[in-house]
Rosetta silent file (secondary structure, phi, psi, omega in degrees, C-alpha in Angstrom):
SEQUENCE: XXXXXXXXXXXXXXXXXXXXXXXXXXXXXXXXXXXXXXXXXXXXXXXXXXXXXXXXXXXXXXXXXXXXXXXXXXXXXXXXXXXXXXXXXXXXXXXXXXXXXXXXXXXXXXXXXXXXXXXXXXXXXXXXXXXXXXXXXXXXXXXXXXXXXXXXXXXXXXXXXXXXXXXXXXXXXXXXXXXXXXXXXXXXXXXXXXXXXXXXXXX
SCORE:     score description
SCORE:     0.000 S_00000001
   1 L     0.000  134.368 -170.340    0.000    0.000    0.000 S_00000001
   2 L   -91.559  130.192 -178.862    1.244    3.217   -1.131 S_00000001
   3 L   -65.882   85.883 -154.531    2.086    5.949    1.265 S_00000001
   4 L   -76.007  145.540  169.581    0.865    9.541    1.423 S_00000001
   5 L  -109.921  122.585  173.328    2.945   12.241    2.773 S_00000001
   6 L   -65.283  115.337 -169.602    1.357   14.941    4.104 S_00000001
   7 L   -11.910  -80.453 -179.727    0.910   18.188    2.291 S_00000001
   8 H   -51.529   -0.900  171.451    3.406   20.045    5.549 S_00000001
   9 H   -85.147  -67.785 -163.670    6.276   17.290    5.272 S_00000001
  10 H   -35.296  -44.833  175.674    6.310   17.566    1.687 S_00000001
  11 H   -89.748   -4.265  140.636    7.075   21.686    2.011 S_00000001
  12 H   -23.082  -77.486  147.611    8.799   21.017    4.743 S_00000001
  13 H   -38.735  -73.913  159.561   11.401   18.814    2.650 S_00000001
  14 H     1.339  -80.018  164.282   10.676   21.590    0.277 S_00000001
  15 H   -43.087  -54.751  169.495   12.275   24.018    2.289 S_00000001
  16 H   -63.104  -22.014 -172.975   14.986   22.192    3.589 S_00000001
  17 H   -87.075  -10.275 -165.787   16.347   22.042   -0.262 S_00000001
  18 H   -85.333  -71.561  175.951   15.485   25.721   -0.542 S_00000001
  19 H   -23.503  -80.735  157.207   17.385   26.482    2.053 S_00000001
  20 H   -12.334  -57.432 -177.134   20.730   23.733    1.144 S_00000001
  21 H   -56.734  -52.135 -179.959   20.400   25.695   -2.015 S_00000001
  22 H   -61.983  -37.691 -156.051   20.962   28.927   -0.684 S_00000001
  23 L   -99.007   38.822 -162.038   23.327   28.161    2.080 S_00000001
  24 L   -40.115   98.049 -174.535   25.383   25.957   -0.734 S_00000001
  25 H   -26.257  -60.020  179.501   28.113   24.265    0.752 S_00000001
  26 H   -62.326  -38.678 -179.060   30.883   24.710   -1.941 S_00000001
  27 H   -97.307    3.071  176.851   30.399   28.385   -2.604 S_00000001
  28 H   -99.527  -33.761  150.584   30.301   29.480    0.778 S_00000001
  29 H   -34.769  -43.666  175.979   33.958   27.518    1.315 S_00000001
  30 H   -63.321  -26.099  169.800   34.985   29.247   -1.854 S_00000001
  31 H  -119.835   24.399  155.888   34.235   32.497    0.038 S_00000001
  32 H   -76.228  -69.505 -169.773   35.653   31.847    3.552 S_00000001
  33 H   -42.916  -57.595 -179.619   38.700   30.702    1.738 S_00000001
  34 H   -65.918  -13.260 -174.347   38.938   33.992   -0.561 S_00000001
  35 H   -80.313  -49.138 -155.491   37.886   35.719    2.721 S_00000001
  36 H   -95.862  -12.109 -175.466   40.515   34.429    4.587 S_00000001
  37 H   -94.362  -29.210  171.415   43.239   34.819    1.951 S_00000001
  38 H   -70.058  -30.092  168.573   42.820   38.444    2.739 S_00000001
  39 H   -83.908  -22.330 -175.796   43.452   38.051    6.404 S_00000001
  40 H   -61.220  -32.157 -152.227   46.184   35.653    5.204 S_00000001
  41 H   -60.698  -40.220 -151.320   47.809   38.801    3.220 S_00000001
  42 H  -107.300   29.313  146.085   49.419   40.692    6.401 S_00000001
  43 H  -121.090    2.197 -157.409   51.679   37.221    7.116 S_00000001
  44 H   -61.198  -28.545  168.557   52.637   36.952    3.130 S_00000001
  45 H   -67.166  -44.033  154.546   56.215   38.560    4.306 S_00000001
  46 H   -31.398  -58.586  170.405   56.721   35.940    6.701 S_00000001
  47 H   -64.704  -30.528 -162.762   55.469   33.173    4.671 S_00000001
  48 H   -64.884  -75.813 -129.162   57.929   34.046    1.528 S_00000001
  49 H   -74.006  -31.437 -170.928   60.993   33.597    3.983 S_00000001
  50 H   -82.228  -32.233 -176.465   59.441   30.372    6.389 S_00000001
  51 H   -59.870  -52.874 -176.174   58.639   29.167    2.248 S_00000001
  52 H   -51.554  -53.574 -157.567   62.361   30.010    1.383 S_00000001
  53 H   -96.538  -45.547 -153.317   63.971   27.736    4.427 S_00000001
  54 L  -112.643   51.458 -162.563   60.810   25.308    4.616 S_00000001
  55 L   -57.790  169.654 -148.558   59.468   24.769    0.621 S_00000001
  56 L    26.571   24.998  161.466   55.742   24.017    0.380 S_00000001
  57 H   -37.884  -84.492 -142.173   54.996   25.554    3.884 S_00000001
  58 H   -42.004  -87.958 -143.892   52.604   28.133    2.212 S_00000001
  59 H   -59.777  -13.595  144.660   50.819   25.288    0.121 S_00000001
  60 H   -58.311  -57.188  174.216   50.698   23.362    3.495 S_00000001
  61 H   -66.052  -40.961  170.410   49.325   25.607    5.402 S_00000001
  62 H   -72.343  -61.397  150.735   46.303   26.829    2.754 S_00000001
  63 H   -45.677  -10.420  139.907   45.420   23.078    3.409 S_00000001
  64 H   -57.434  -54.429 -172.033   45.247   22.615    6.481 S_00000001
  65 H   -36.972  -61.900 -177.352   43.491   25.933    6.799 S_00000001
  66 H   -47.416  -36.673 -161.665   40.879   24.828    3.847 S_00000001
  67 H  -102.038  -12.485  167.650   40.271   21.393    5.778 S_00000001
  68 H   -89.543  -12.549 -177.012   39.854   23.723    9.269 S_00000001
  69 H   -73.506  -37.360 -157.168   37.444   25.941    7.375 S_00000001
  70 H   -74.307  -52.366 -176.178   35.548   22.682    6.438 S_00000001
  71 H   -62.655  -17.769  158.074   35.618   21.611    9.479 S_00000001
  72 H   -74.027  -15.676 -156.792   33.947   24.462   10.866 S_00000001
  73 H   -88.624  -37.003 -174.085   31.099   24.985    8.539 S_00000001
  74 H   -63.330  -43.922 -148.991   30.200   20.967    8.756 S_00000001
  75 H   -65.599  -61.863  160.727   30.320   21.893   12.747 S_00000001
  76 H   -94.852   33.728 -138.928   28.164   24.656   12.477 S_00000001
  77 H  -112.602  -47.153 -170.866   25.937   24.559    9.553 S_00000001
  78 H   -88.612    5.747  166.444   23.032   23.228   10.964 S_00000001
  79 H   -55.685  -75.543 -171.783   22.498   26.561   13.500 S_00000001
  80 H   -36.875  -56.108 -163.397   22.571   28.643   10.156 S_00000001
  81 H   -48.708  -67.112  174.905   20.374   26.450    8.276 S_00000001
  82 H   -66.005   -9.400 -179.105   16.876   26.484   11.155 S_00000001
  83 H   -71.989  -41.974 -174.196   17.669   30.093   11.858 S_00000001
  84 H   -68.504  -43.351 -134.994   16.812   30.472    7.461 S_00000001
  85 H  -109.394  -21.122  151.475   14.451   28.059    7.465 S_00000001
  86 H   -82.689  -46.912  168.058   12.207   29.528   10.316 S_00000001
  87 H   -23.187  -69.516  178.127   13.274   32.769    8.932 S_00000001
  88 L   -84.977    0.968  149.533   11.453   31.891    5.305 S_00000001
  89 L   -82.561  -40.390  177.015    8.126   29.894    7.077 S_00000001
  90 L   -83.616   15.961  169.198    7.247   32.502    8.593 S_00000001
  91 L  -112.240   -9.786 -154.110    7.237   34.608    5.408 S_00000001
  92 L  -114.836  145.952  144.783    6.530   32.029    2.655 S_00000001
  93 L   -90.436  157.423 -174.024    3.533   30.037    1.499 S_00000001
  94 H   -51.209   -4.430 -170.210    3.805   26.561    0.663 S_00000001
  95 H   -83.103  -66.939 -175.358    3.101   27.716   -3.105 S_00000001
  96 H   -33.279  -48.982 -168.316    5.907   30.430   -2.414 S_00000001
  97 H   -60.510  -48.945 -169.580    8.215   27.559   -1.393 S_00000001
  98 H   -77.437  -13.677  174.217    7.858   25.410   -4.085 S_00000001
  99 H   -81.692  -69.024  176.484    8.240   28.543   -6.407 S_00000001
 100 H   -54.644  -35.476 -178.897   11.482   29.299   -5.140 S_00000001
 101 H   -60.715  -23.433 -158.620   12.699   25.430   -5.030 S_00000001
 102 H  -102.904   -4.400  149.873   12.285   25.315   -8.784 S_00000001
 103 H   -27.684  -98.665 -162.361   14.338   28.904   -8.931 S_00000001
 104 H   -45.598  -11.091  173.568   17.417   27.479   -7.370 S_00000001
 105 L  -115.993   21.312  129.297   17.428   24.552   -9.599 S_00000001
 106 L   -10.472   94.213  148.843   17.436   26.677  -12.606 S_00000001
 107 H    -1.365  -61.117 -150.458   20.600   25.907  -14.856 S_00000001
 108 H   -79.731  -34.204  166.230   21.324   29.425  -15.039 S_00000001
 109 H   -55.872  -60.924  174.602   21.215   29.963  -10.891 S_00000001
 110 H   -55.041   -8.116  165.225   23.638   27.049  -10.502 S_00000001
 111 L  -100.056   46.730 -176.311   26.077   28.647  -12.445 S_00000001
 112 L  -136.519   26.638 -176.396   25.707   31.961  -10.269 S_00000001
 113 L  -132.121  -28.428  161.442   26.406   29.618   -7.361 S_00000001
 114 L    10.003   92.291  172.948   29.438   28.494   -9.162 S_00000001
 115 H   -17.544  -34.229 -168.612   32.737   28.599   -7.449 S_00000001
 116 H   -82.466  -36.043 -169.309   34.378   30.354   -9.956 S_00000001
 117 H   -80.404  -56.034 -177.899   31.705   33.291  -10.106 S_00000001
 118 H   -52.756  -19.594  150.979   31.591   33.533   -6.174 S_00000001
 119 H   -39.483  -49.286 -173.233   35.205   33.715   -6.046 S_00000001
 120 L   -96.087   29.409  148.926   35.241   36.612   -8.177 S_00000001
 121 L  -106.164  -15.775 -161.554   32.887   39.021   -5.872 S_00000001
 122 L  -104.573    5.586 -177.732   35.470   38.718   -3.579 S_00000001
 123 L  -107.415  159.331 -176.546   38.097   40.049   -5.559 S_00000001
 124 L   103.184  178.765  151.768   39.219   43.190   -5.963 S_00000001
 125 L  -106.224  110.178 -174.915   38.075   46.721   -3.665 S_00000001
 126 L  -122.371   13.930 -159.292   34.990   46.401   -3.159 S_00000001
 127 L   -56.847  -46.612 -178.089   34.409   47.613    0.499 S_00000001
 128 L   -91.843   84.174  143.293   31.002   50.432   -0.593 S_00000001
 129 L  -119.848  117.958 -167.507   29.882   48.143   -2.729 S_00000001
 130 L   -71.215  178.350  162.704   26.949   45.659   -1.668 S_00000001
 131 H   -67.868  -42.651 -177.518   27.172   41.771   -2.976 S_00000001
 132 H   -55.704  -86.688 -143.675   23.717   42.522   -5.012 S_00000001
 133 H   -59.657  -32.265  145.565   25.180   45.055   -6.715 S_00000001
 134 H   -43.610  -46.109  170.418   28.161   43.054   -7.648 S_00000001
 135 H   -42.957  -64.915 -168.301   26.336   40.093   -8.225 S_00000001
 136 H   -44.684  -49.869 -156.674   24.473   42.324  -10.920 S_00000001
 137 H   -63.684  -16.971 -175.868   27.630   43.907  -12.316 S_00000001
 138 L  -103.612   -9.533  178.647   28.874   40.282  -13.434 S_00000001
 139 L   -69.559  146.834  176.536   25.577   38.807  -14.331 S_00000001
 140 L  -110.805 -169.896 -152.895   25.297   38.115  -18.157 S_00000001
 141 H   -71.779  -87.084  171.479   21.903   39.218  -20.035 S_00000001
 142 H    -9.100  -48.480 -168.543   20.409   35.591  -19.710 S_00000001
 143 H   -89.428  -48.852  163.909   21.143   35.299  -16.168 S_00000001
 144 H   -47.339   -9.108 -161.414   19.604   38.758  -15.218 S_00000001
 145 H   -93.870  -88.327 -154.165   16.769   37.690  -17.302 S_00000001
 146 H   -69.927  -10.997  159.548   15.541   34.709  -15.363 S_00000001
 147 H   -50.261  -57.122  164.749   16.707   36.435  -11.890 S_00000001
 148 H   -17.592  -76.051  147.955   14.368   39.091  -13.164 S_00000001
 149 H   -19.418  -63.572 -162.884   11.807   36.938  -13.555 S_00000001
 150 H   -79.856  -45.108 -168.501   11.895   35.211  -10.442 S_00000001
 151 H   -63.961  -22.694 -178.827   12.052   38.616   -8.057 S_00000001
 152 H   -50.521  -28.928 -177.593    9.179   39.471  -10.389 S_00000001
 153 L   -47.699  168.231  156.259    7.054   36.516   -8.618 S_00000001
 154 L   -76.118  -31.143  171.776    4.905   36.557   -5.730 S_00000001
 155 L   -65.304  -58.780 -165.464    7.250   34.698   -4.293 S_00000001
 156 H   -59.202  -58.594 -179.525   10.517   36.814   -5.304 S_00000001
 157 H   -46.402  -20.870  176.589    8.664   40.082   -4.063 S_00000001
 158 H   -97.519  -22.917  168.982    8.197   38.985   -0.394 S_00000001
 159 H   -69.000  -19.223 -169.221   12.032   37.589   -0.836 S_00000001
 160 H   -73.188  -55.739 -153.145   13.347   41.212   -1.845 S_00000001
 161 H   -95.386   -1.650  169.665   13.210   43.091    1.888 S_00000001
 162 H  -104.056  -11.975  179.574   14.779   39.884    3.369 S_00000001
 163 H   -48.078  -53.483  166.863   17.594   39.577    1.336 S_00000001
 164 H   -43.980  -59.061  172.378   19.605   41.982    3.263 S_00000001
 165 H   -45.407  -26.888 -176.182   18.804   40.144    6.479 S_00000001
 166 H   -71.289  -68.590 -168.696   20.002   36.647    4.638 S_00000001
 167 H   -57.461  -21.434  174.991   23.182   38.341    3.201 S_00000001
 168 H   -94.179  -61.028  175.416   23.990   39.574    6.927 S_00000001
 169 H   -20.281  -77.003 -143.112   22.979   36.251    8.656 S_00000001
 170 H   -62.286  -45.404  177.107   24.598   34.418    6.157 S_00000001
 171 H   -75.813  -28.464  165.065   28.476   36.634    5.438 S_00000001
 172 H   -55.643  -46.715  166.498   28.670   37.599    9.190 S_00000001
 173 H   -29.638  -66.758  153.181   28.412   33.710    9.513 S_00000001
 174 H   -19.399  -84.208 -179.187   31.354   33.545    7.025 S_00000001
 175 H   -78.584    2.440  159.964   33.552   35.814    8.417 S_00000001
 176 H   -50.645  -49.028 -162.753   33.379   34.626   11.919 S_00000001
 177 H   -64.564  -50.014 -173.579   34.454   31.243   10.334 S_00000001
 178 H   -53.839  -40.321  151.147   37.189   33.206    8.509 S_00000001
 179 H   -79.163  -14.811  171.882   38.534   34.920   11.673 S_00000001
 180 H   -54.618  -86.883  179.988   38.257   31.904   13.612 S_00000001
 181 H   -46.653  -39.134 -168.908   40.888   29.968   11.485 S_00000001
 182 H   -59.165  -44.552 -158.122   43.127   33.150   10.597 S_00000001
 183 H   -63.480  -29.370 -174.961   43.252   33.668   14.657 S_00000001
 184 H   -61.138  -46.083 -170.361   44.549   29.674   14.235 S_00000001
 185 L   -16.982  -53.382 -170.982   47.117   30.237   11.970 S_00000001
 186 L   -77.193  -26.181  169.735   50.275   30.642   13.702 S_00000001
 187 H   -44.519  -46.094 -178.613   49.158   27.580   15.494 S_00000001
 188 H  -107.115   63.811   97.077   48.574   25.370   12.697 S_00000001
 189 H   -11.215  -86.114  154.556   51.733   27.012   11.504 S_00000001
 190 H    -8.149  -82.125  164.355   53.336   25.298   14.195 S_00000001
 191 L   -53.334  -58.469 -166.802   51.954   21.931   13.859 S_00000001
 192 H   -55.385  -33.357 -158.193   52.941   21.679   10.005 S_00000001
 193 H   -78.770  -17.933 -165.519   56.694   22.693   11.010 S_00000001
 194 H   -68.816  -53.357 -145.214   56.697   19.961   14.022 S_00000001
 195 H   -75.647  -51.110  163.743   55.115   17.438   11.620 S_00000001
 196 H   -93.166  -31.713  157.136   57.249   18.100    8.286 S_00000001
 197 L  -144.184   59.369  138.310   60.269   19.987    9.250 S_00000001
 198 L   -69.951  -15.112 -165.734   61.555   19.032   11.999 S_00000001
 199 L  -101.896  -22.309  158.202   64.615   17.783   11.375 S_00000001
 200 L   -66.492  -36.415 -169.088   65.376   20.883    9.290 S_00000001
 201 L   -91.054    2.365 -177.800   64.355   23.549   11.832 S_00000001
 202 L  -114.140   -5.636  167.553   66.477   22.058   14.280 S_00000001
 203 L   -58.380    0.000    0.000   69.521   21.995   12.025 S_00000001
């Protein structure tokens, strides 16, 4: 006998994928990591010279960092996630929800989730600049078209005045993670020279 699922699990589920989508695992590493390459910047004298006596420190160390960045985000991921996902029930209907789920799996939204394109808001000076408005400046006519589109919705119109709240939830999240490991640094610094050159550093 075949089972029914009930109308709230189903947007329920819903939701949770809405969410997943937004808080997208890959591109928000890609922009701790570019986040973090910037706090990384003010040891880069330091590193050439520990690189010079110790080669492939540097490329040691941006792994380890990248696997402590991972590890925080698996660690804390599921905070972020019910704070959005109570956030957008108490704004969406289940119609809304399901409007937005088939947004995010839009071709042309997965490539704006992309590594390569989230990488590239973070470069550059961009400090009065919002993310939206980057986001825009890099969008190509196709991809503003079905964004367009979507804010155009019933759905997209009740998403427009939270989007600020999302983008601060979600990039304060971020750079917390991002000063968390840079404050780590000299530590797992440390570690790598214990683990891999010892026998050098005590020469």
């Amino acid at each position: 006998m075949m089972s029914i699922i009930p109308g709230a699990q189903v947007t329920s589920n819903e939701l949770q994928q809405v969410v997943a989508y937004i808080l997208d695992i890959a591109a928000m590493t890609a922009t701790i990591t570019a986040l973090l390459e910037k706090e990384m910047a003010g040891f880069a004298k330091e590193m050439l010279e520990i690189d010079g006596r110790f080669p492939g420190f540097g490329r040691r160390l941006r792994r380890h960092a990248s696997r402590e960045v991972e590890r925080a985000i698996s660690g804390e991921l599921p905070i972020l996630r019910h704070e959005f996902e109570e956030l957008l029930k108490s704004r969406l209907t289940p119609d809304d929800i399901t409007t937005a789920l088939a947004f995010q799996r839009e071709r042309v939204v997965a490539e704006l989730r992309a590594t390569a394109f989230i990488t590239s808001l973070e470069r550059g000076d961009h400090d009065d600049t919002s993310l939206s408005a980057r986001m825009s400046a890099k969008m190509n006519q196709e991809q503003h078209a079905v964004v367009a589109r979507f804010l155009q919705s019933p759905c997209g119109m009740k998403l427009i005045p939270l989007t600020q709240q999302m983008q601060t939830l979600k990039y304060g999240w971020m750079q917390a993670i991002a000063n968390g490991v840079s404050a780590r640094l000299p530590l797992i610094g440390k570690g790598i020279l214990r683990k891999h050159y010892s026998r050098v550093a005590k020469s």
